[in-house]
Structures are given as C-alpha cells and as structure tokens.
Tab-separated table of N, CA and C in Angstrom:
chain	number	residue	atom	x	y	z
A	1	MET	N	-13.758	-45.991	77.713
A	1	MET	CA	-14.227	-47.302	77.318
A	1	MET	C	-15.091	-47.160	76.062
A	2	ALA	N	-14.858	-48.008	75.100
A	2	ALA	CA	-15.601	-47.937	73.839
A	2	ALA	C	-17.026	-48.461	74.010
A	3	THR	N	-17.935	-47.816	73.313
A	3	THR	CA	-19.313	-48.257	73.260
A	3	THR	C	-19.520	-48.841	71.876
A	4	TYR	N	-20.002	-50.076	71.810
A	4	TYR	CA	-20.211	-50.700	70.512
A	4	TYR	C	-21.578	-50.313	69.970
A	5	VAL	N	-21.592	-49.902	68.719
A	5	VAL	CA	-22.821	-49.474	68.059
A	5	VAL	C	-22.845	-50.008	66.635
A	6	THR	N	-24.029	-50.005	66.067
A	6	THR	CA	-24.141	-50.328	64.646
A	6	THR	C	-23.937	-49.025	63.880
A	7	LYS	N	-23.737	-49.114	62.591
A	7	LYS	CA	-23.611	-47.909	61.758
A	7	LYS	C	-24.885	-47.080	61.902
A	8	GLU	N	-26.025	-47.766	61.910
A	8	GLU	CA	-27.329	-47.109	62.050
A	8	GLU	C	-27.417	-46.369	63.393
A	9	GLY	N	-26.923	-46.984	64.455
A	9	GLY	CA	-26.949	-46.371	65.773
A	9	GLY	C	-26.073	-45.127	65.845
A	10	LEU	N	-24.888	-45.190	65.227
A	10	LEU	CA	-23.985	-44.047	65.209
A	10	LEU	C	-24.600	-42.895	64.412
A	11	ASP	N	-25.189	-43.227	63.267
A	11	ASP	CA	-25.832	-42.194	62.440
A	11	ASP	C	-26.967	-41.517	63.208
A	12	LYS	N	-27.712	-42.298	63.977
A	12	LYS	CA	-28.825	-41.760	64.769
A	12	LYS	C	-28.298	-40.786	65.823
A	13	MET	N	-27.195	-41.151	66.495
A	13	MET	CA	-26.608	-40.253	67.502
A	13	MET	C	-26.117	-38.968	66.859
A	14	LYS	N	-25.476	-39.067	65.698
A	14	LYS	CA	-24.967	-37.875	65.014
A	14	LYS	C	-26.111	-36.949	64.598
A	15	LYS	N	-27.211	-37.552	64.141
A	15	LYS	CA	-28.372	-36.775	63.716
A	15	LYS	C	-28.993	-36.053	64.926
A	16	GLU	N	-29.071	-36.755	66.062
A	16	GLU	CA	-29.611	-36.136	67.271
A	16	GLU	C	-28.726	-34.986	67.732
A	17	LEU	N	-27.405	-35.175	67.679
A	17	LEU	CA	-26.471	-34.118	68.078
A	17	LEU	C	-26.647	-32.889	67.194
A	18	GLU	N	-26.744	-33.119	65.898
A	18	GLU	CA	-26.929	-32.004	64.958
A	18	GLU	C	-28.214	-31.244	65.273
A	19	HIS	N	-29.291	-31.974	65.592
A	19	HIS	CA	-30.571	-31.342	65.927
A	19	HIS	C	-30.441	-30.510	67.206
A	20	LEU	N	-29.789	-31.077	68.213
A	20	LEU	CA	-29.628	-30.355	69.483
A	20	LEU	C	-28.826	-29.079	69.297
A	21	GLU	N	-27.760	-29.162	68.494
A	21	GLU	CA	-26.896	-27.997	68.305
A	21	GLU	C	-27.502	-26.947	67.375
A	22	SER	N	-28.211	-27.387	66.336
A	22	SER	CA	-28.697	-26.421	65.345
A	22	SER	C	-30.129	-25.950	65.585
A	23	VAL	N	-30.926	-26.704	66.352
A	23	VAL	CA	-32.325	-26.311	66.579
A	23	VAL	C	-32.579	-25.982	68.046
A	24	GLU	N	-32.256	-26.920	68.934
A	24	GLU	CA	-32.578	-26.737	70.348
A	24	GLU	C	-31.723	-25.653	71.022
A	25	ARG	N	-30.423	-25.633	70.724
A	25	ARG	CA	-29.539	-24.640	71.360
A	25	ARG	C	-29.981	-23.206	71.029
A	26	PRO	N	-30.231	-22.881	69.736
A	26	PRO	CA	-30.687	-21.511	69.430
A	26	PRO	C	-32.031	-21.177	70.093
A	27	LYS	N	-32.915	-22.176	70.232
A	27	LYS	CA	-34.207	-21.961	70.881
A	27	LYS	C	-34.019	-21.535	72.335
A	28	VAL	N	-33.148	-22.257	73.056
A	28	VAL	CA	-32.888	-21.947	74.463
A	28	VAL	C	-32.217	-20.588	74.591
A	29	THR	N	-31.295	-20.289	73.695
A	29	THR	CA	-30.619	-18.987	73.716
A	29	THR	C	-31.638	-17.869	73.531
A	30	GLN	N	-32.592	-18.075	72.641
A	30	GLN	CA	-33.655	-17.097	72.385
A	30	GLN	C	-34.529	-16.913	73.632
A	31	GLN	N	-34.854	-18.029	74.314
A	31	GLN	CA	-35.674	-17.947	75.530
A	31	GLN	C	-34.953	-17.146	76.617
A	32	ILE	N	-33.644	-17.357	76.737
A	32	ILE	CA	-32.860	-16.628	77.736
A	32	ILE	C	-32.867	-15.134	77.402
A	33	ALA	N	-32.671	-14.806	76.122
A	33	ALA	CA	-32.649	-13.402	75.693
A	33	ALA	C	-33.995	-12.731	75.970
A	34	GLU	N	-35.097	-13.430	75.670
A	34	GLU	CA	-36.429	-12.861	75.904
A	34	GLU	C	-36.678	-12.652	77.390
A	35	ALA	N	-36.269	-13.612	78.215
A	35	ALA	CA	-36.456	-13.493	79.664
A	35	ALA	C	-35.610	-12.357	80.225
A	36	ARG	N	-34.392	-12.194	79.696
A	36	ARG	CA	-33.479	-11.132	80.155
A	36	ARG	C	-34.082	-9.759	79.848
A	37	ASP	N	-34.747	-9.658	78.699
A	37	ASP	CA	-35.345	-8.388	78.296
A	37	ASP	C	-36.494	-7.957	79.209
A	38	LYS	N	-37.005	-8.866	80.015
A	38	LYS	CA	-38.142	-8.553	80.888
A	38	LYS	C	-37.720	-7.901	82.194
A	39	GLY	N	-36.431	-7.630	82.334
A	39	GLY	CA	-36.008	-6.853	83.495
A	39	GLY	C	-35.283	-7.632	84.566
A	40	ASP	N	-35.608	-7.338	85.822
A	40	ASP	CA	-34.927	-7.851	87.017
A	40	ASP	C	-34.726	-9.363	86.974
A	41	LEU	N	-33.465	-9.775	86.873
A	41	LEU	CA	-33.156	-11.204	86.769
A	41	LEU	C	-33.230	-11.922	88.110
A	42	SER	N	-33.150	-11.185	89.228
A	42	SER	CA	-33.138	-11.832	90.543
A	42	SER	C	-34.469	-12.510	90.874
A	43	GLU	N	-35.563	-12.015	90.300
A	43	GLU	CA	-36.871	-12.618	90.578
A	43	GLU	C	-37.557	-13.039	89.283
A	44	ASN	N	-36.774	-13.442	88.328
A	44	ASN	CA	-37.319	-13.797	87.027
A	44	ASN	C	-37.302	-15.323	86.862
A	45	ALA	N	-38.438	-15.959	87.174
A	45	ALA	CA	-38.541	-17.423	87.106
A	45	ALA	C	-38.343	-17.919	85.671
A	46	GLU	N	-38.795	-17.136	84.710
A	46	GLU	CA	-38.662	-17.515	83.306
A	46	GLU	C	-37.174	-17.617	82.916
A	47	TYR	N	-36.405	-16.644	83.405
A	47	TYR	CA	-34.967	-16.616	83.138
A	47	TYR	C	-34.281	-17.823	83.794
A	48	ASP	N	-34.635	-18.091	85.051
A	48	ASP	CA	-34.054	-19.237	85.768
A	48	ASP	C	-34.365	-20.543	85.049
A	49	ALA	N	-35.607	-20.694	84.605
A	49	ALA	CA	-36.015	-21.914	83.909
A	49	ALA	C	-35.248	-22.066	82.589
A	50	ALA	N	-35.087	-20.969	81.877
A	50	ALA	CA	-34.372	-21.012	80.596
A	50	ALA	C	-32.899	-21.353	80.814
A	51	LYS	N	-32.300	-20.790	81.864
A	51	LYS	CA	-30.889	-21.090	82.171
A	51	LYS	C	-30.727	-22.563	82.577
A	52	GLU	N	-31.697	-23.082	83.330
A	52	GLU	CA	-31.645	-24.496	83.730
A	52	GLU	C	-31.784	-25.391	82.491
A	53	ALA	N	-32.703	-25.038	81.607
A	53	ALA	CA	-32.888	-25.799	80.369
A	53	ALA	C	-31.604	-25.779	79.542
A	54	GLN	N	-30.932	-24.623	79.531
A	54	GLN	CA	-29.678	-24.508	78.793
A	54	GLN	C	-28.623	-25.452	79.393
A	55	GLY	N	-28.538	-25.484	80.704
A	55	GLY	CA	-27.574	-26.367	81.378
A	55	GLY	C	-27.826	-27.827	81.061
A	56	LEU	N	-29.093	-28.230	81.103
A	56	LEU	CA	-29.447	-29.618	80.792
A	56	LEU	C	-29.144	-29.954	79.334
A	57	LEU	N	-29.449	-29.011	78.446
A	57	LEU	CA	-29.186	-29.216	77.023
A	57	LEU	C	-27.689	-29.364	76.762
A	58	GLU	N	-26.892	-28.482	77.365
A	58	GLU	CA	-25.441	-28.547	77.162
A	58	GLU	C	-24.864	-29.854	77.719
A	59	MET	N	-25.432	-30.340	78.827
A	59	MET	CA	-24.980	-31.604	79.398
A	59	MET	C	-25.321	-32.759	78.445
A	60	LYS	N	-26.512	-32.711	77.872
A	60	LYS	CA	-26.937	-33.748	76.929
A	60	LYS	C	-26.041	-33.741	75.683
A	61	ILE	N	-25.736	-32.540	75.183
A	61	ILE	CA	-24.855	-32.405	74.013
A	61	ILE	C	-23.477	-32.966	74.336
A	62	SER	N	-22.967	-32.648	75.505
A	62	SER	CA	-21.647	-33.119	75.920
A	62	SER	C	-21.603	-34.648	76.010
A	63	LYS	N	-22.637	-35.235	76.623
A	63	LYS	CA	-22.689	-36.703	76.744
A	63	LYS	C	-22.766	-37.363	75.371
A	64	LEU	N	-23.551	-36.770	74.485
A	64	LEU	CA	-23.698	-37.314	73.139
A	64	LEU	C	-22.378	-37.228	72.374
A	65	LYS	N	-21.683	-36.114	72.512
A	65	LYS	CA	-20.374	-35.971	71.856
A	65	LYS	C	-19.399	-37.023	72.376
A	66	ASP	N	-19.395	-37.248	73.694
A	66	ASP	CA	-18.529	-38.275	74.274
A	66	ASP	C	-18.887	-39.655	73.736
A	67	ALA	N	-20.195	-39.945	73.683
A	67	ALA	CA	-20.649	-41.250	73.200
A	67	ALA	C	-20.219	-41.467	71.747
A	68	ILE	N	-20.339	-40.436	70.934
A	68	ILE	CA	-19.943	-40.544	69.525
A	68	ILE	C	-18.430	-40.734	69.425
A	69	ALA	N	-17.686	-39.985	70.226
A	69	ALA	CA	-16.217	-40.059	70.183
A	69	ALA	C	-15.704	-41.427	70.612
A	70	THR	N	-16.396	-42.085	71.547
A	70	THR	CA	-15.911	-43.377	72.053
A	70	THR	C	-16.615	-44.567	71.400
A	71	SER	N	-17.472	-44.300	70.415
A	71	SER	CA	-18.200	-45.383	69.754
A	71	SER	C	-17.307	-46.158	68.799
A	72	LYS	N	-17.522	-47.442	68.784
A	72	LYS	CA	-16.842	-48.330	67.849
A	72	LYS	C	-17.925	-49.028	67.046
A	73	VAL	N	-17.897	-48.849	65.729
A	73	VAL	CA	-18.907	-49.458	64.877
A	73	VAL	C	-18.568	-50.937	64.694
A	74	ILE	N	-19.579	-51.760	64.898
A	74	ILE	CA	-19.404	-53.205	64.755
A	74	ILE	C	-19.428	-53.545	63.266
A	75	ASP	N	-18.404	-54.264	62.826
A	75	ASP	CA	-18.300	-54.671	61.427
A	75	ASP	C	-19.092	-55.965	61.240
A	76	GLU	N	-20.280	-55.832	60.644
A	76	GLU	CA	-21.165	-56.985	60.485
A	76	GLU	C	-20.556	-58.085	59.618
A	77	SER	N	-19.636	-57.728	58.722
A	77	SER	CA	-19.029	-58.747	57.856
A	77	SER	C	-18.101	-59.668	58.642
A	78	GLN	N	-17.692	-59.243	59.835
A	78	GLN	CA	-16.791	-60.052	60.666
A	78	GLN	C	-17.546	-60.936	61.660
A	79	LEU	N	-18.874	-60.851	61.650
A	79	LEU	CA	-19.651	-61.624	62.620
A	79	LEU	C	-19.771	-63.081	62.204
A	80	ASP	N	-19.772	-63.947	63.209
A	80	ASP	CA	-19.840	-65.386	63.021
A	80	ASP	C	-21.228	-65.841	63.466
A	81	THR	N	-21.955	-66.543	62.604
A	81	THR	CA	-23.305	-66.974	62.968
A	81	THR	C	-23.340	-68.410	63.503
A	82	SER	N	-22.175	-68.970	63.829
A	82	SER	CA	-22.188	-70.320	64.396
A	82	SER	C	-22.577	-70.283	65.875
A	83	LYS	N	-22.458	-69.099	66.486
A	83	LYS	CA	-22.834	-68.927	67.893
A	83	LYS	C	-23.591	-67.610	68.054
A	84	VAL	N	-24.425	-67.548	69.082
A	84	VAL	CA	-25.177	-66.334	69.373
A	84	VAL	C	-24.194	-65.236	69.791
A	85	ALA	N	-24.293	-64.074	69.144
A	85	ALA	CA	-23.407	-62.950	69.446
A	85	ALA	C	-24.169	-61.647	69.193
A	86	ILE	N	-23.522	-60.525	69.506
A	86	ILE	CA	-24.137	-59.227	69.253
A	86	ILE	C	-24.431	-59.101	67.755
A	87	LEU	N	-25.561	-58.513	67.435
A	87	LEU	CA	-26.092	-58.285	66.079
A	87	LEU	C	-26.596	-59.540	65.385
A	88	THR	N	-26.573	-60.687	66.057
A	88	THR	CA	-27.173	-61.863	65.432
A	88	THR	C	-28.658	-61.881	65.766
A	89	THR	N	-29.424	-62.454	64.867
A	89	THR	CA	-30.852	-62.658	65.094
A	89	THR	C	-31.018	-64.126	65.417
A	90	VAL	N	-31.706	-64.386	66.510
A	90	VAL	CA	-31.808	-65.743	67.012
A	90	VAL	C	-33.270	-66.161	67.091
A	91	ARG	N	-33.569	-67.303	66.458
A	91	ARG	CA	-34.914	-67.884	66.559
A	91	ARG	C	-34.842	-68.936	67.652
A	92	LEU	N	-35.732	-68.800	68.636
A	92	LEU	CA	-35.683	-69.646	69.827
A	92	LEU	C	-36.991	-70.386	70.029
A	93	MET	N	-36.904	-71.496	70.747
A	93	MET	CA	-38.098	-72.189	71.207
A	93	MET	C	-38.134	-72.003	72.714
A	94	ASN	N	-39.206	-71.372	73.212
A	94	ASN	CA	-39.394	-71.254	74.654
A	94	ASN	C	-39.872	-72.630	75.108
A	95	ASN	N	-39.059	-73.358	75.859
A	95	ASN	CA	-39.374	-74.731	76.227
A	95	ASN	C	-40.585	-74.849	77.143
A	96	ALA	N	-40.921	-73.793	77.869
A	96	ALA	CA	-42.082	-73.837	78.762
A	96	ALA	C	-43.383	-73.643	77.987
A	97	THR	N	-43.404	-72.690	77.069
A	97	THR	CA	-44.639	-72.369	76.342
A	97	THR	C	-44.720	-73.063	74.986
A	98	LYS	N	-43.605	-73.624	74.543
A	98	LYS	CA	-43.488	-74.256	73.212
A	98	LYS	C	-43.795	-73.270	72.088
A	99	LYS	N	-43.527	-71.979	72.352
A	99	LYS	CA	-43.717	-70.952	71.328
A	99	LYS	C	-42.360	-70.490	70.843
A	100	GLU	N	-42.301	-70.180	69.559
A	100	GLU	CA	-41.064	-69.644	68.988
A	100	GLU	C	-41.013	-68.141	69.220
A	101	GLN	N	-39.795	-67.639	69.468
A	101	GLN	CA	-39.559	-66.205	69.614
A	101	GLN	C	-38.305	-65.876	68.822
A	102	THR	N	-38.250	-64.661	68.300
A	102	THR	CA	-37.069	-64.227	67.563
A	102	THR	C	-36.595	-62.895	68.151
A	103	PHE	N	-35.292	-62.835	68.425
A	103	PHE	CA	-34.697	-61.617	68.962
A	103	PHE	C	-33.427	-61.298	68.183
A	104	THR	N	-33.131	-60.008	68.074
A	104	THR	CA	-31.838	-59.560	67.567
A	104	THR	C	-31.134	-58.905	68.741
A	105	PHE	N	-29.886	-59.321	69.000
A	105	PHE	CA	-29.135	-58.775	70.126
A	105	PHE	C	-28.323	-57.571	69.661
A	106	VAL	N	-28.575	-56.433	70.305
A	106	VAL	CA	-27.987	-55.156	69.893
A	106	VAL	C	-27.321	-54.463	71.084
A	107	PRO	N	-26.503	-53.417	70.814
A	107	PRO	CA	-25.941	-52.624	71.915
A	107	PRO	C	-27.072	-51.990	72.737
A	108	ASP	N	-26.775	-51.659	74.004
A	108	ASP	CA	-27.769	-51.074	74.925
A	108	ASP	C	-28.585	-49.944	74.313
A	109	ASN	N	-27.896	-48.996	73.694
A	109	ASN	CA	-28.568	-47.784	73.224
A	109	ASN	C	-29.416	-48.000	71.971
A	110	GLU	N	-29.455	-49.239	71.461
A	110	GLU	CA	-30.242	-49.496	70.258
A	110	GLU	C	-31.383	-50.481	70.498
A	111	SER	N	-31.604	-50.845	71.766
A	111	SER	CA	-32.655	-51.824	72.031
A	111	SER	C	-34.030	-51.225	71.752
A	112	ASP	N	-34.917	-52.052	71.241
A	112	ASP	CA	-36.284	-51.662	70.892
A	112	ASP	C	-37.117	-52.935	70.909
A	113	LEU	N	-37.759	-53.186	72.045
A	113	LEU	CA	-38.471	-54.444	72.233
A	113	LEU	C	-39.560	-54.655	71.187
A	114	LYS	N	-40.249	-53.584	70.796
A	114	LYS	CA	-41.311	-53.708	69.795
A	114	LYS	C	-40.763	-54.235	68.470
A	115	ALA	N	-39.511	-53.881	68.163
A	115	ALA	CA	-38.882	-54.323	66.918
A	115	ALA	C	-38.124	-55.638	67.111
A	116	GLY	N	-38.210	-56.220	68.312
A	116	GLY	CA	-37.529	-57.486	68.572
A	116	GLY	C	-36.039	-57.339	68.817
A	117	LYS	N	-35.598	-56.109	69.104
A	117	LYS	CA	-34.178	-55.861	69.359
A	117	LYS	C	-33.979	-55.735	70.862
A	118	ILE	N	-33.177	-56.651	71.443
A	118	ILE	CA	-32.931	-56.554	72.880
A	118	ILE	C	-31.439	-56.373	73.142
A	119	SER	N	-31.166	-55.683	74.238
A	119	SER	CA	-29.787	-55.381	74.604
A	119	SER	C	-29.026	-56.658	74.935
A	120	VAL	N	-27.754	-56.691	74.539
A	120	VAL	CA	-26.907	-57.843	74.860
A	120	VAL	C	-26.669	-57.935	76.363
A	121	ASN	N	-27.047	-56.905	77.112
A	121	ASN	CA	-26.831	-56.916	78.555
A	121	ASN	C	-28.056	-57.364	79.348
A	122	THR	N	-29.119	-57.806	78.672
A	122	THR	CA	-30.285	-58.332	79.382
A	122	THR	C	-29.972	-59.753	79.838
A	123	PRO	N	-30.664	-60.226	80.883
A	123	PRO	CA	-30.423	-61.599	81.345
A	123	PRO	C	-30.639	-62.649	80.246
A	124	ILE	N	-31.659	-62.469	79.419
A	124	ILE	CA	-31.916	-63.437	78.343
A	124	ILE	C	-30.745	-63.468	77.371
A	125	ALA	N	-30.288	-62.297	76.941
A	125	ALA	CA	-29.168	-62.240	75.992
A	125	ALA	C	-27.911	-62.843	76.610
A	126	LYS	N	-27.615	-62.468	77.852
A	126	LYS	CA	-26.410	-62.986	78.507
A	126	LYS	C	-26.444	-64.506	78.597
A	127	GLY	N	-27.639	-65.062	78.835
A	127	GLY	CA	-27.769	-66.513	78.927
A	127	GLY	C	-27.609	-67.210	77.590
A	128	LEU	N	-27.885	-66.489	76.506
A	128	LEU	CA	-27.833	-67.082	75.167
A	128	LEU	C	-26.517	-66.839	74.430
A	129	LEU	N	-25.779	-65.796	74.809
A	129	LEU	CA	-24.529	-65.484	74.109
A	129	LEU	C	-23.589	-66.688	74.133
A	130	GLY	N	-23.047	-67.010	72.984
A	130	GLY	CA	-22.099	-68.119	72.878
A	130	GLY	C	-22.743	-69.462	72.601
A	131	LYS	N	-24.068	-69.542	72.649
A	131	LYS	CA	-24.768	-70.805	72.377
A	131	LYS	C	-24.833	-71.032	70.872
A	132	ALA	N	-24.870	-72.316	70.485
A	132	ALA	CA	-24.956	-72.698	69.076
A	132	ALA	C	-26.340	-73.291	68.814
A	133	VAL	N	-26.686	-73.462	67.540
A	133	VAL	CA	-27.959	-74.067	67.163
A	133	VAL	C	-28.049	-75.448	67.804
A	134	GLY	N	-29.219	-75.732	68.392
A	134	GLY	CA	-29.436	-77.020	69.044
A	134	GLY	C	-29.153	-77.000	70.535
A	135	GLU	N	-28.427	-75.990	71.011
A	135	GLU	CA	-28.121	-75.906	72.441
A	135	GLU	C	-29.284	-75.258	73.194
A	136	THR	N	-29.362	-75.568	74.474
A	136	THR	CA	-30.406	-75.024	75.333
A	136	THR	C	-29.764	-74.111	76.373
A	137	ALA	N	-30.414	-72.987	76.624
A	137	ALA	CA	-29.934	-72.043	77.644
A	137	ALA	C	-30.943	-72.022	78.781
A	138	GLU	N	-30.449	-72.234	79.988
A	138	GLU	CA	-31.281	-72.126	81.196
A	138	GLU	C	-30.969	-70.750	81.784
A	139	ILE	N	-31.978	-69.886	81.855
A	139	ILE	CA	-31.761	-68.502	82.270
A	139	ILE	C	-32.562	-68.201	83.532
A	140	VAL	N	-31.882	-67.648	84.536
A	140	VAL	CA	-32.558	-67.219	85.762
A	140	VAL	C	-32.722	-65.710	85.688
A	141	LEU	N	-33.973	-65.271	85.729
A	141	LEU	CA	-34.280	-63.838	85.662
A	141	LEU	C	-34.074	-63.187	87.026
A	142	PRO	N	-33.939	-61.851	87.064
A	142	PRO	CA	-33.735	-61.161	88.340
A	142	PRO	C	-34.830	-61.456	89.374
A	143	ASN	N	-36.054	-61.749	88.913
A	143	ASN	CA	-37.150	-62.027	89.850
A	143	ASN	C	-37.135	-63.476	90.345
A	144	GLY	N	-36.140	-64.253	89.894
A	144	GLY	CA	-36.015	-65.639	90.339
A	144	GLY	C	-36.654	-66.650	89.398
A	145	ASN	N	-37.488	-66.188	88.474
A	145	ASN	CA	-38.101	-67.106	87.508
A	145	ASN	C	-37.037	-67.698	86.596
A	146	LYS	N	-37.293	-68.919	86.130
A	146	LYS	CA	-36.338	-69.582	85.241
A	146	LYS	C	-36.970	-69.753	83.866
A	147	LEU	N	-36.175	-69.501	82.846
A	147	LEU	CA	-36.601	-69.703	81.468
A	147	LEU	C	-35.653	-70.685	80.801
A	148	SER	N	-36.187	-71.424	79.870
A	148	SER	CA	-35.369	-72.371	79.122
A	148	SER	C	-35.648	-72.162	77.642
A	149	PHE	N	-34.594	-71.871	76.881
A	149	PHE	CA	-34.731	-71.627	75.445
A	149	PHE	C	-33.826	-72.571	74.676
A	150	GLU	N	-34.336	-73.102	73.576
A	150	GLU	CA	-33.501	-73.876	72.659
A	150	GLU	C	-33.218	-72.995	71.453
A	151	VAL	N	-31.962	-72.935	71.039
A	151	VAL	CA	-31.572	-72.126	69.883
A	151	VAL	C	-31.918	-72.908	68.614
A	152	LEU	N	-32.822	-72.352	67.795
A	152	LEU	CA	-33.248	-73.032	66.569
A	152	LEU	C	-32.476	-72.556	65.339
A	153	GLU	N	-32.148	-71.249	65.313
A	153	GLU	CA	-31.493	-70.675	64.136
A	153	GLU	C	-30.772	-69.392	64.526
A	154	ILE	N	-29.615	-69.155	63.902
A	154	ILE	CA	-28.843	-67.921	64.126
A	154	ILE	C	-28.561	-67.325	62.756
A	155	THR	N	-28.979	-66.064	62.568
A	155	THR	CA	-28.734	-65.383	61.292
A	155	THR	C	-28.275	-63.951	61.576
A	156	LEU	N	-27.894	-63.262	60.503
A	156	LEU	CA	-27.546	-61.847	60.641
A	156	LEU	C	-28.710	-60.999	60.226
C-alpha cells in the first residue's frame, strides 16, 4: 500500500536512512567488536546489548527502506483548493470559542502540531476533508466532545 508524502517528507526519510546506514550502523558494529574482544560471550552483557541494538537498528533501517519504496509523492500542482484536502492549509472559525485556527493537513508521518501541521487521519481533519469555504463541520472527538468549525479559507 502506498504511503503519501510530500517531497520534503521523502527527503527527510532518505536523509534519516543515510544517517542510520553511514553513522549508526558502523557505531553498533564497533560496539559489538569491542564487546567481543572482552572475552567470554556467554556472560557478556555488553555484547548482548550491542547485538540487541544492532537488531533494532536493522529493523528500523528495513522499515524505512520499505516506507521509501512504497512512498508516493503528492503533486502539489494537482491540488484543488475549492475543498479541504491533504496539503491544503485551512483557516477555520471555532464556533464555540469564536477563535480562528489554521491547520495544514499532511500525511501521518509529517504531522507537527507546533507547526500547525496535523495528520489527515485525525478526527478534526476527517471531519473537514471535502468541505468548501463557508461550510460548517460538526466533529465528534473520540472522548465524545463535539466541535463545530466553519471553513473560512483554503490555500496551499
């Protein structure tokens, strides 16, 4: 199954993979070699820890390679701003607080709440996807609370 990412998100994954393979992997290999040089491997906690770290690192590298291989970069030039969609930035009016909020809807692996980027798979995003300017979304959160947002503006 394809994972949708931005060009920036794909570049970030590739950079992380390169770091894991060129910096972290040699470090773990060195730790294993140093632990092996200390003698009896049957009671060598340092060796066991290094081997476990190697296993976790290799699993992380494998998952990252799979994610990169199955990633599909979203073509921003093909996006339509007439409705809320992935990669659109939406200015909203919270009808309960009468405060404006702005969110950009991004793929899961690129969400960053501090930067105003939320995953398209959050309840708020799911409730807003497909809405046009002037429409109101009634959203029920997992805790049962209800939110009401009016879409004020959609941009890229």
